[in-house]
Amino acid sequence: MSEVRETVLELLAQLGSSREARQYLKEFSSVEEARFAVVKVGGGILAEHLDELASALAFLHRLGLRPVVLHGAGPQVDGALAEAGVPSERIDNLRVTSEQVMAVARPVIYEQNLRLVEALEARGIRARGLQHGTFEASYLDRERYGLVGEITGVNLSSLQRAVASGALPVLTFLGESESGQVLNINADVAARELVWALRPHKIIFLTPSGGLLDRNGRVISAVSLNNDYEALMQEDWVHSGMRLKLQQINEMLQGLDDSTSVSITSASQLTRELFTYRGAGTLVRKGEDIHLHAEPSAQTLEDVMGRVEQSFGKRLRPDWSASLNRPVVLLSDSGRAAAVVVEGRDGLPYLEKFIVTPAAQGEGLGAAMWQTLRARYPQLYWRSRNSNPITPWYFLQADASERHGPWVVFANGIDDALQRHRAVQDAMQRDPGWMEEA
Ligand code: ARG
């Protein structure tokens, strides 16, 4: 590996562990070069965060990654139209584009494209502005919207050539008709069509808010469409802008590989989002299903046993699975999250083992697994070592906890104090089943 790349990796390690950074760099480098990521940048970011944007993109370029950048120029065009006194109106969320509007907008869009290209080049990064030739379009409805295009085809060759030559492609939302008429294309539509044509591994939306926000204005870390979409769409605090965004992402991800993810983040948080498990922003994936095995086969138990051993880095006694009292196994599609529940004191369910790989944790799979567990077992108790990295998270999930030396016992939904006491006692005298411990 080159010296530069090593140095950059060291830098990355400061965000998380170097293992995380290496793992993601490997993942992102494993797809075809031009298919690493599409980055959609709003005009507002170019206006206010050009420096952060250019430096985040330059950083990726130095790592050998070639994101495809697609940018808008909404606020700049609005400003120029106002200044020129050209009336502009929106119908159905589309800018009605008269010839006059196009005459004002076009140079403004080129100008913004150049600004980003120049900002990248000023950092010693090769970039290529591709203002034309990618989106083939026809009039959406000339009467109604004027020079607004509907995409009829996406031509990837210019951006692929840019990438092959080592440059970052920087695209605008303009398309052309067969006869060469320049047409204005809605940013979300252009992003979607580009993504469907290119099928990138990551789709990145850079927004000033840095993610989707929950009811308290905090960034939601992860959304798994399979598990959370319906529920989120029901929530009254999900305002219309976010509802639309979620719908668009949902539509976009259908038909793409399950491993494809969308990250909504800000320019300054992009590096952290990409190279750490926890990320910084909102990660949206289709998400995996969690299967419940009420009567797990020997095969399933053995599979889970292996995953538990790997996760804790120690061996279980060979008779561990046979010793479990009526075990129930919950397992995600990828096997990166699993839980084993047994029948404990007073017939109450005891969470014997719970594992989520760190990367899956960052994708929100731990939370999804926990939701499933919670729905199935309104009453549950379990224990964890103080030193276990997941213990602080358990405190947030449990409604009762009790410390016992190196252990903490947790309980949910066990309201009867005596019963809870018995459960705690039971948890403390349990044999966790490890080989090396007594
Ligand atoms: N670094 C990983 C990625 O970009 C995981 C990011 C997790 N992000 C989050 N907001 N939970 O694919």
Coordinates of C-alpha atoms and ligand atoms in Angstrom, one line a residue:
M1 CA 0.0 0.0 0.0
S2 CA 1.3 3.4 -0.8
E3 CA 2.7 5.7 1.8
V4 CA 0.0 8.3 1.3
R5 CA -2.7 5.7 1.8
E6 CA -1.1 4.5 5.0
T7 CA -0.9 8.1 6.3
V8 CA -4.5 8.7 5.4
L9 CA -5.5 5.4 7.2
E10 CA -3.7 6.6 10.3
L11 CA -5.7 9.8 10.2
L12 CA -8.9 7.8 9.7
A13 CA -8.1 5.7 12.7
Q14 CA -8.4 8.8 14.9
L15 CA -12.1 8.8 14.1
G16 CA -12.7 5.2 15.3
S17 CA -10.4 2.2 15.4
S18 CA -8.1 1.6 12.5
R19 CA -9.8 -1.8 12.1
E20 CA -13.0 -0.1 11.4
A21 CA -11.4 2.2 8.8
R22 CA -9.6 -0.6 7.1
Q23 CA -12.7 -2.8 7.0
Y24 CA -14.8 0.0 5.3
L25 CA -12.0 1.0 3.0
K26 CA -11.8 -2.6 1.9
E27 CA -15.5 -2.8 1.4
F28 CA -15.7 0.4 -0.6
S29 CA -12.7 -0.6 -2.7
S30 CA -14.2 -4.0 -3.5
V31 CA -16.8 -2.7 -5.9
E32 CA -16.1 -1.5 -9.4
E33 CA -14.4 1.9 -9.2
A34 CA -17.2 4.0 -10.6
R35 CA -19.7 2.2 -8.4
F36 CA -18.5 3.2 -5.0
A37 CA -20.9 6.0 -4.4
V38 CA -23.2 8.7 -5.8
V39 CA -23.1 11.8 -3.7
K40 CA -26.0 14.2 -4.1
V41 CA -25.2 17.7 -3.0
G42 CA -27.8 20.5 -2.7
G43 CA -27.0 24.0 -4.0
G44 CA -27.2 25.2 -0.4
I45 CA -24.1 23.1 0.5
L46 CA -22.1 24.7 -2.4
A47 CA -23.1 28.1 -1.1
E48 CA -22.2 27.6 2.5
H49 CA -20.0 24.5 2.9
L50 CA -17.9 24.4 -0.2
D51 CA -14.7 24.0 1.7
E52 CA -15.9 21.1 3.9
L53 CA -17.3 19.4 0.8
A54 CA -14.2 19.8 -1.3
S55 CA -12.0 18.5 1.5
A56 CA -14.2 15.5 2.2
L57 CA -14.2 14.6 -1.5
A58 CA -10.5 15.2 -1.8
F59 CA -9.9 12.9 1.1
L60 CA -11.9 10.1 -0.6
H61 CA -9.9 10.6 -3.8
R62 CA -6.6 10.3 -1.9
L63 CA -7.9 6.9 -0.6
G64 CA -8.3 5.8 -4.2
L65 CA -12.1 6.1 -4.1
R66 CA -14.0 7.8 -6.9
P67 CA -17.4 9.1 -5.8
V68 CA -19.7 10.4 -8.5
V69 CA -20.9 13.9 -7.5
L70 CA -24.3 15.2 -8.6
H71 CA -25.1 18.8 -7.5
G72 CA -27.9 21.3 -7.7
A73 CA -27.9 25.0 -7.7
G74 CA -31.4 25.8 -6.4
P75 CA -30.7 28.8 -4.2
Q76 CA -28.2 30.3 -6.6
V77 CA -30.7 30.0 -9.5
D78 CA -33.5 31.5 -7.3
G79 CA -31.2 34.4 -6.5
A80 CA -30.2 35.1 -10.1
L81 CA -33.8 34.9 -11.2
A82 CA -34.9 37.4 -8.6
E83 CA -32.0 39.7 -9.5
A84 CA -32.9 39.5 -13.2
G85 CA -36.5 40.1 -12.4
V86 CA -37.6 36.9 -14.1
P87 CA -40.7 35.4 -12.6
S88 CA -40.4 31.8 -11.7
E89 CA -43.0 29.4 -10.4
R90 CA -43.2 25.9 -9.1
I91 CA -45.9 23.4 -10.1
D92 CA -45.9 19.9 -8.5
N93 CA -42.5 20.6 -6.9
L94 CA -41.0 21.3 -10.4
R95 CA -39.5 24.6 -11.5
V96 CA -41.5 25.7 -14.5
T97 CA -38.7 26.5 -16.9
S98 CA -39.5 29.1 -19.6
E99 CA -36.8 30.0 -22.1
Q100 CA -36.1 33.1 -20.0
V101 CA -35.7 31.0 -16.9
M102 CA -33.3 28.7 -18.7
A103 CA -31.3 31.6 -20.0
V104 CA -30.7 32.8 -16.5
A105 CA -30.3 29.4 -14.9
R106 CA -27.9 27.7 -17.3
P107 CA -24.9 29.9 -16.7
V108 CA -25.5 29.9 -12.9
I109 CA -25.5 26.1 -12.9
Y110 CA -22.3 26.0 -15.0
E111 CA -20.8 28.5 -12.6
Q112 CA -21.6 26.3 -9.6
N113 CA -20.3 23.2 -11.3
L114 CA -17.0 25.1 -12.0
R115 CA -16.7 26.3 -8.5
L116 CA -16.8 22.7 -7.2
V117 CA -14.4 21.5 -9.8
E118 CA -12.0 24.3 -9.0
A119 CA -12.3 23.8 -5.3
L120 CA -11.2 20.1 -5.8
E121 CA -8.4 21.0 -8.2
A122 CA -7.2 23.6 -5.8
R123 CA -6.6 20.6 -3.4
G124 CA -4.6 18.8 -6.1
I125 CA -7.4 16.5 -6.9
R126 CA -8.4 15.8 -10.5
A127 CA -12.1 16.6 -11.2
R128 CA -14.1 16.7 -14.4
G129 CA -17.2 18.9 -14.7
L130 CA -19.8 17.0 -16.7
Q131 CA -22.5 19.5 -17.5
H132 CA -23.9 17.5 -20.4
G133 CA -24.2 14.1 -21.9
T134 CA -25.4 12.0 -19.1
F135 CA -29.1 12.5 -18.9
E136 CA -31.1 12.0 -22.1
A137 CA -34.5 13.5 -21.8
S138 CA -37.7 14.5 -23.5
Y139 CA -40.2 17.2 -22.6
L140 CA -42.2 16.2 -19.5
D141 CA -45.1 18.4 -20.5
R142 CA -44.0 21.4 -22.6
E143 CA -47.3 23.2 -22.2
R144 CA -47.3 22.9 -18.4
Y145 CA -43.6 23.0 -17.4
G146 CA -41.7 24.4 -20.3
L147 CA -38.1 23.2 -20.6
V148 CA -38.4 20.5 -18.0
G149 CA -37.1 17.1 -19.0
E150 CA -38.2 13.6 -18.3
I151 CA -35.3 11.2 -18.3
T152 CA -35.4 8.7 -21.1
G153 CA -31.9 7.3 -20.7
V154 CA -28.8 7.6 -18.7
N155 CA -25.5 7.5 -20.5
L156 CA -22.7 6.5 -18.1
S157 CA -19.8 6.7 -20.5
S158 CA -18.6 10.2 -19.7
L159 CA -18.5 9.6 -16.0
Q160 CA -16.9 6.2 -16.4
R161 CA -14.2 7.7 -18.6
A162 CA -13.6 10.4 -16.0
V163 CA -13.3 7.8 -13.3
A164 CA -11.0 5.6 -15.4
S165 CA -8.7 8.6 -15.9
G166 CA -8.6 9.2 -12.2
A167 CA -10.8 12.2 -12.0
L168 CA -13.9 12.8 -9.9
P169 CA -17.0 13.3 -12.1
V170 CA -19.0 16.3 -11.1
L171 CA -22.5 16.3 -12.7
T172 CA -25.3 18.8 -13.0
F173 CA -29.1 18.1 -13.2
L174 CA -29.3 19.2 -16.8
G175 CA -30.3 16.9 -19.6
E176 CA -30.6 17.1 -23.4
S177 CA -33.3 16.1 -25.8
E178 CA -32.5 14.2 -28.9
S179 CA -32.2 17.4 -30.9
G180 CA -29.9 18.9 -28.3
Q181 CA -32.3 21.1 -26.4
V182 CA -31.0 21.6 -22.8
L183 CA -33.7 20.5 -20.3
N184 CA -34.0 21.1 -16.6
I185 CA -34.4 18.0 -14.5
N186 CA -35.7 17.7 -11.0
A187 CA -32.8 16.9 -8.7
D188 CA -34.4 13.9 -6.9
V189 CA -35.5 12.4 -10.2
A190 CA -32.0 12.8 -11.7
A191 CA -30.4 11.3 -8.6
R192 CA -32.8 8.3 -8.7
E193 CA -32.2 7.6 -12.4
L194 CA -28.5 7.9 -12.0
V195 CA -28.5 5.5 -9.1
W196 CA -30.6 3.0 -10.9
A197 CA -28.3 3.1 -13.9
L198 CA -25.1 3.0 -12.0
R199 CA -26.1 0.8 -9.1
P200 CA -23.6 2.2 -6.6
H201 CA -22.7 0.6 -3.3
K202 CA -23.5 3.8 -1.4
I203 CA -25.8 6.7 -2.0
I204 CA -25.0 9.8 -0.1
F205 CA -27.2 12.8 0.5
L206 CA -25.4 15.8 1.9
T207 CA -27.8 18.1 3.7
P208 CA -27.3 20.9 6.2
S209 CA -29.2 19.0 8.9
G210 CA -26.9 16.1 8.6
G211 CA -29.5 13.4 8.7
L212 CA -33.1 12.6 9.3
L213 CA -34.3 14.1 12.6
D214 CA -36.5 12.5 15.3
R215 CA -39.2 14.3 17.2
N216 CA -36.7 16.0 19.4
G217 CA -34.6 17.3 16.5
R218 CA -31.9 14.7 17.1
V219 CA -30.4 12.8 14.1
I220 CA -31.9 9.3 13.8
S221 CA -28.8 7.0 13.5
A222 CA -30.3 4.2 11.4
V223 CA -33.5 3.3 9.6
S224 CA -34.2 -0.3 8.4
L225 CA -36.9 0.0 5.9
N226 CA -38.1 -3.6 6.4
N227 CA -38.5 -3.0 10.1
D228 CA -39.1 0.7 10.6
Y229 CA -40.7 2.2 7.4
E230 CA -44.4 1.6 8.1
A231 CA -44.1 2.7 11.7
L232 CA -42.2 5.9 10.8
M233 CA -44.7 6.8 8.1
Q234 CA -47.4 6.6 10.8
E235 CA -45.7 9.0 13.2
D236 CA -47.1 12.5 13.3
W237 CA -43.7 14.1 14.0
V238 CA -42.4 12.9 10.6
H239 CA -43.0 16.1 8.7
S240 CA -43.8 16.2 5.0
G241 CA -40.2 16.9 3.8
M242 CA -38.9 13.9 5.6
R243 CA -41.9 11.7 4.6
L244 CA -41.1 12.5 1.0
K245 CA -37.4 11.8 1.4
L246 CA -38.2 8.4 3.1
Q247 CA -40.6 7.5 0.3
Q248 CA -38.0 8.4 -2.3
I249 CA -35.3 6.4 -0.6
N250 CA -37.6 3.5 -0.2
E251 CA -38.5 3.5 -3.9
M252 CA -34.8 4.0 -4.8
L253 CA -33.6 1.1 -2.8
Q254 CA -36.1 -1.4 -4.1
G255 CA -34.6 -3.2 -7.0
L256 CA -31.0 -2.5 -5.8
D257 CA -28.8 -5.1 -3.9
D258 CA -29.6 -5.5 -0.2
S259 CA -26.1 -4.4 0.6
T260 CA -26.7 -0.9 -0.9
S261 CA -27.2 1.8 1.7
V262 CA -28.1 5.4 1.8
S263 CA -26.3 7.8 4.1
I264 CA -27.8 11.2 4.9
T265 CA -25.1 13.3 6.5
S266 CA -23.4 16.7 6.2
A267 CA -20.2 17.5 4.3
S268 CA -18.2 17.8 7.5
Q269 CA -19.4 14.5 8.9
L270 CA -19.0 12.5 5.7
T271 CA -15.7 10.9 6.6
R272 CA -16.9 9.8 10.0
E273 CA -20.1 8.4 8.5
L274 CA -18.2 6.4 6.0
F275 CA -15.4 5.0 8.0
T276 CA -16.8 4.2 11.4
Y277 CA -19.3 1.6 12.6
R278 CA -21.5 4.2 14.3
G279 CA -21.3 6.7 11.6
A280 CA -22.5 10.3 11.9
G281 CA -25.8 10.8 10.1
T282 CA -28.7 8.6 9.2
L283 CA -28.0 5.2 7.5
V284 CA -31.0 3.8 5.6
R285 CA -30.9 0.2 4.3
K286 CA -33.6 -2.3 3.3
G287 CA -32.6 -4.1 6.4
E288 CA -32.7 -7.7 7.1
D289 CA -35.4 -10.0 8.5
I290 CA -35.1 -11.5 11.9
H291 CA -36.3 -15.1 12.1
L292 CA -37.6 -16.7 15.2
H293 CA -36.8 -20.4 15.8
A294 CA -39.2 -21.5 18.5
E295 CA -37.8 -25.0 18.3
P296 CA -34.3 -24.6 16.9
S297 CA -32.7 -27.6 15.2
A298 CA -29.4 -28.9 16.3
Q299 CA -28.0 -27.3 13.2
T300 CA -29.3 -23.8 14.2
L301 CA -28.0 -24.1 17.7
E302 CA -24.6 -25.1 16.5
D303 CA -24.6 -22.2 14.1
V304 CA -25.5 -19.8 16.8
M305 CA -23.0 -21.3 19.1
G306 CA -20.2 -20.6 16.6
R307 CA -21.3 -17.0 16.2
V308 CA -21.5 -16.5 20.0
E309 CA -18.0 -17.9 20.4
Q310 CA -16.7 -15.7 17.7
S311 CA -18.4 -12.6 19.1
F312 CA -17.0 -13.1 22.6
G313 CA -13.7 -14.5 21.5
K314 CA -13.9 -17.6 23.7
R315 CA -15.1 -21.1 23.5
L316 CA -18.3 -22.6 24.9
R317 CA -18.4 -26.1 26.4
P318 CA -19.4 -28.6 23.8
D319 CA -22.5 -29.5 25.9
W320 CA -23.6 -25.9 26.1
S321 CA -26.5 -26.0 23.7
A322 CA -27.8 -29.3 25.1
S323 CA -27.9 -27.8 28.6
L324 CA -30.3 -25.0 27.6
N325 CA -33.8 -25.1 29.0
R326 CA -36.2 -24.9 26.0
P327 CA -34.1 -22.5 24.0
V328 CA -35.6 -20.1 21.4
V329 CA -33.3 -18.6 18.8
L330 CA -33.7 -15.2 17.0
L331 CA -31.4 -14.9 14.1
S332 CA -31.1 -12.2 11.4
D333 CA -30.7 -13.1 7.7
S334 CA -27.0 -12.4 7.7
G335 CA -26.5 -14.0 11.1
R336 CA -24.8 -10.9 12.3
A337 CA -27.3 -10.5 15.1
A338 CA -28.6 -13.3 17.2
A339 CA -30.3 -13.9 20.5
V340 CA -30.9 -17.1 22.6
V341 CA -33.7 -17.0 25.1
V342 CA -34.3 -19.9 27.6
E343 CA -36.9 -20.6 30.2
G344 CA -35.7 -19.2 33.5
R345 CA -37.0 -18.8 37.1
D346 CA -40.8 -18.9 37.5
G347 CA -41.1 -19.7 33.8
L348 CA -39.8 -16.2 32.9
P349 CA -37.7 -15.8 29.8
Y350 CA -34.0 -15.4 30.4
L351 CA -31.8 -13.9 27.7
E352 CA -29.0 -16.3 27.7
K353 CA -26.9 -14.8 24.8
F354 CA -27.2 -11.7 22.7
I355 CA -24.8 -10.8 20.0
V356 CA -24.5 -8.1 17.2
T357 CA -21.4 -7.5 15.2
P358 CA -20.1 -3.9 15.5
A359 CA -20.8 -3.2 11.9
A360 CA -24.4 -4.5 12.2
Q361 CA -24.8 -2.4 15.3
G362 CA -24.0 0.7 13.2
E363 CA -26.6 -0.3 10.7
G364 CA -29.2 -0.4 13.4
L365 CA -29.5 -4.2 13.4
G366 CA -29.0 -4.4 17.2
A367 CA -31.9 -2.1 17.7
A368 CA -34.1 -4.0 15.3
M369 CA -33.2 -7.3 17.0
W370 CA -34.0 -5.7 20.3
Q371 CA -37.4 -4.5 19.1
T372 CA -38.2 -8.0 18.0
L373 CA -37.1 -9.5 21.3
R374 CA -39.1 -6.9 23.2
A375 CA -42.2 -7.5 21.2
R376 CA -42.0 -11.3 21.7
Y377 CA -40.9 -11.1 25.4
P378 CA -42.5 -8.2 27.2
Q379 CA -41.0 -9.7 30.3
L380 CA -37.3 -10.6 30.2
Y381 CA -34.2 -10.7 32.4
W382 CA -30.6 -11.0 31.6
R383 CA -27.1 -10.1 32.9
S384 CA -24.0 -8.6 31.5
R385 CA -20.5 -8.0 32.7
N386 CA -19.6 -4.4 33.6
S387 CA -16.7 -4.7 31.2
N388 CA -18.8 -5.8 28.3
P389 CA -19.0 -2.9 25.8
I390 CA -22.7 -3.5 25.3
T391 CA -23.5 -2.9 29.0
P392 CA -24.1 0.8 28.8
W393 CA -26.6 0.2 25.9
Y394 CA -28.4 -2.4 28.1
F395 CA -29.0 0.3 30.7
L396 CA -30.9 2.2 28.1
Q397 CA -33.0 -0.8 27.2
A398 CA -33.9 -2.1 30.6
D399 CA -36.4 -0.8 33.0
A400 CA -34.7 -2.2 36.1
S401 CA -31.0 -3.0 36.8
E402 CA -29.0 -4.2 39.8
R403 CA -25.3 -4.3 40.1
H404 CA -23.6 -7.4 41.6
G405 CA -19.8 -7.2 41.7
P406 CA -18.5 -7.5 38.1
W407 CA -22.1 -8.1 36.9
V408 CA -25.2 -6.1 36.2
V409 CA -28.6 -7.9 36.1
F410 CA -31.3 -6.3 34.0
A411 CA -35.0 -6.8 33.8
N412 CA -37.9 -5.6 31.7
G413 CA -41.5 -5.8 32.6
I414 CA -41.1 -7.8 35.8
D415 CA -43.0 -5.5 38.1
D416 CA -43.4 -7.7 41.1
A417 CA -40.5 -6.9 43.4
L418 CA -40.3 -10.4 44.9
Q419 CA -40.4 -12.0 41.5
R420 CA -37.7 -9.7 40.3
H421 CA -35.6 -10.5 43.3
R422 CA -35.8 -14.2 42.5
A423 CA -35.0 -13.5 38.9
V424 CA -31.9 -11.5 39.9
Q425 CA -30.8 -14.4 42.2
D426 CA -31.3 -16.8 39.4
A427 CA -29.3 -14.8 36.9
M428 CA -26.4 -14.5 39.4
Q429 CA -26.1 -18.3 39.9
R430 CA -26.2 -19.2 36.2
D431 CA -23.4 -20.9 34.4
P432 CA -22.6 -18.9 31.3
G433 CA -21.2 -22.1 29.7
W434 CA -17.7 -20.9 28.8
M435 CA -14.8 -23.4 28.7
E436 CA -12.2 -21.4 30.6
E437 CA -14.4 -20.1 33.4
A438 CA -15.5 -22.1 36.4
Ligands
ARG1 N1 -19.6 3.3 7.9 C1 -20.7 2.5 7.5 C2 -21.2 3.0 6.2 O1 -21.1 4.1 5.8 C3 -21.7 2.5 8.6 C4 -22.3 3.8 8.9 C5 -23.3 3.8 10.0 N2 -24.0 5.1 10.0 C6 -25.0 5.4 10.8 N3 -25.5 6.6 10.7 N4 -25.5 4.5 11.6 O2 -21.8 2.2 5.4

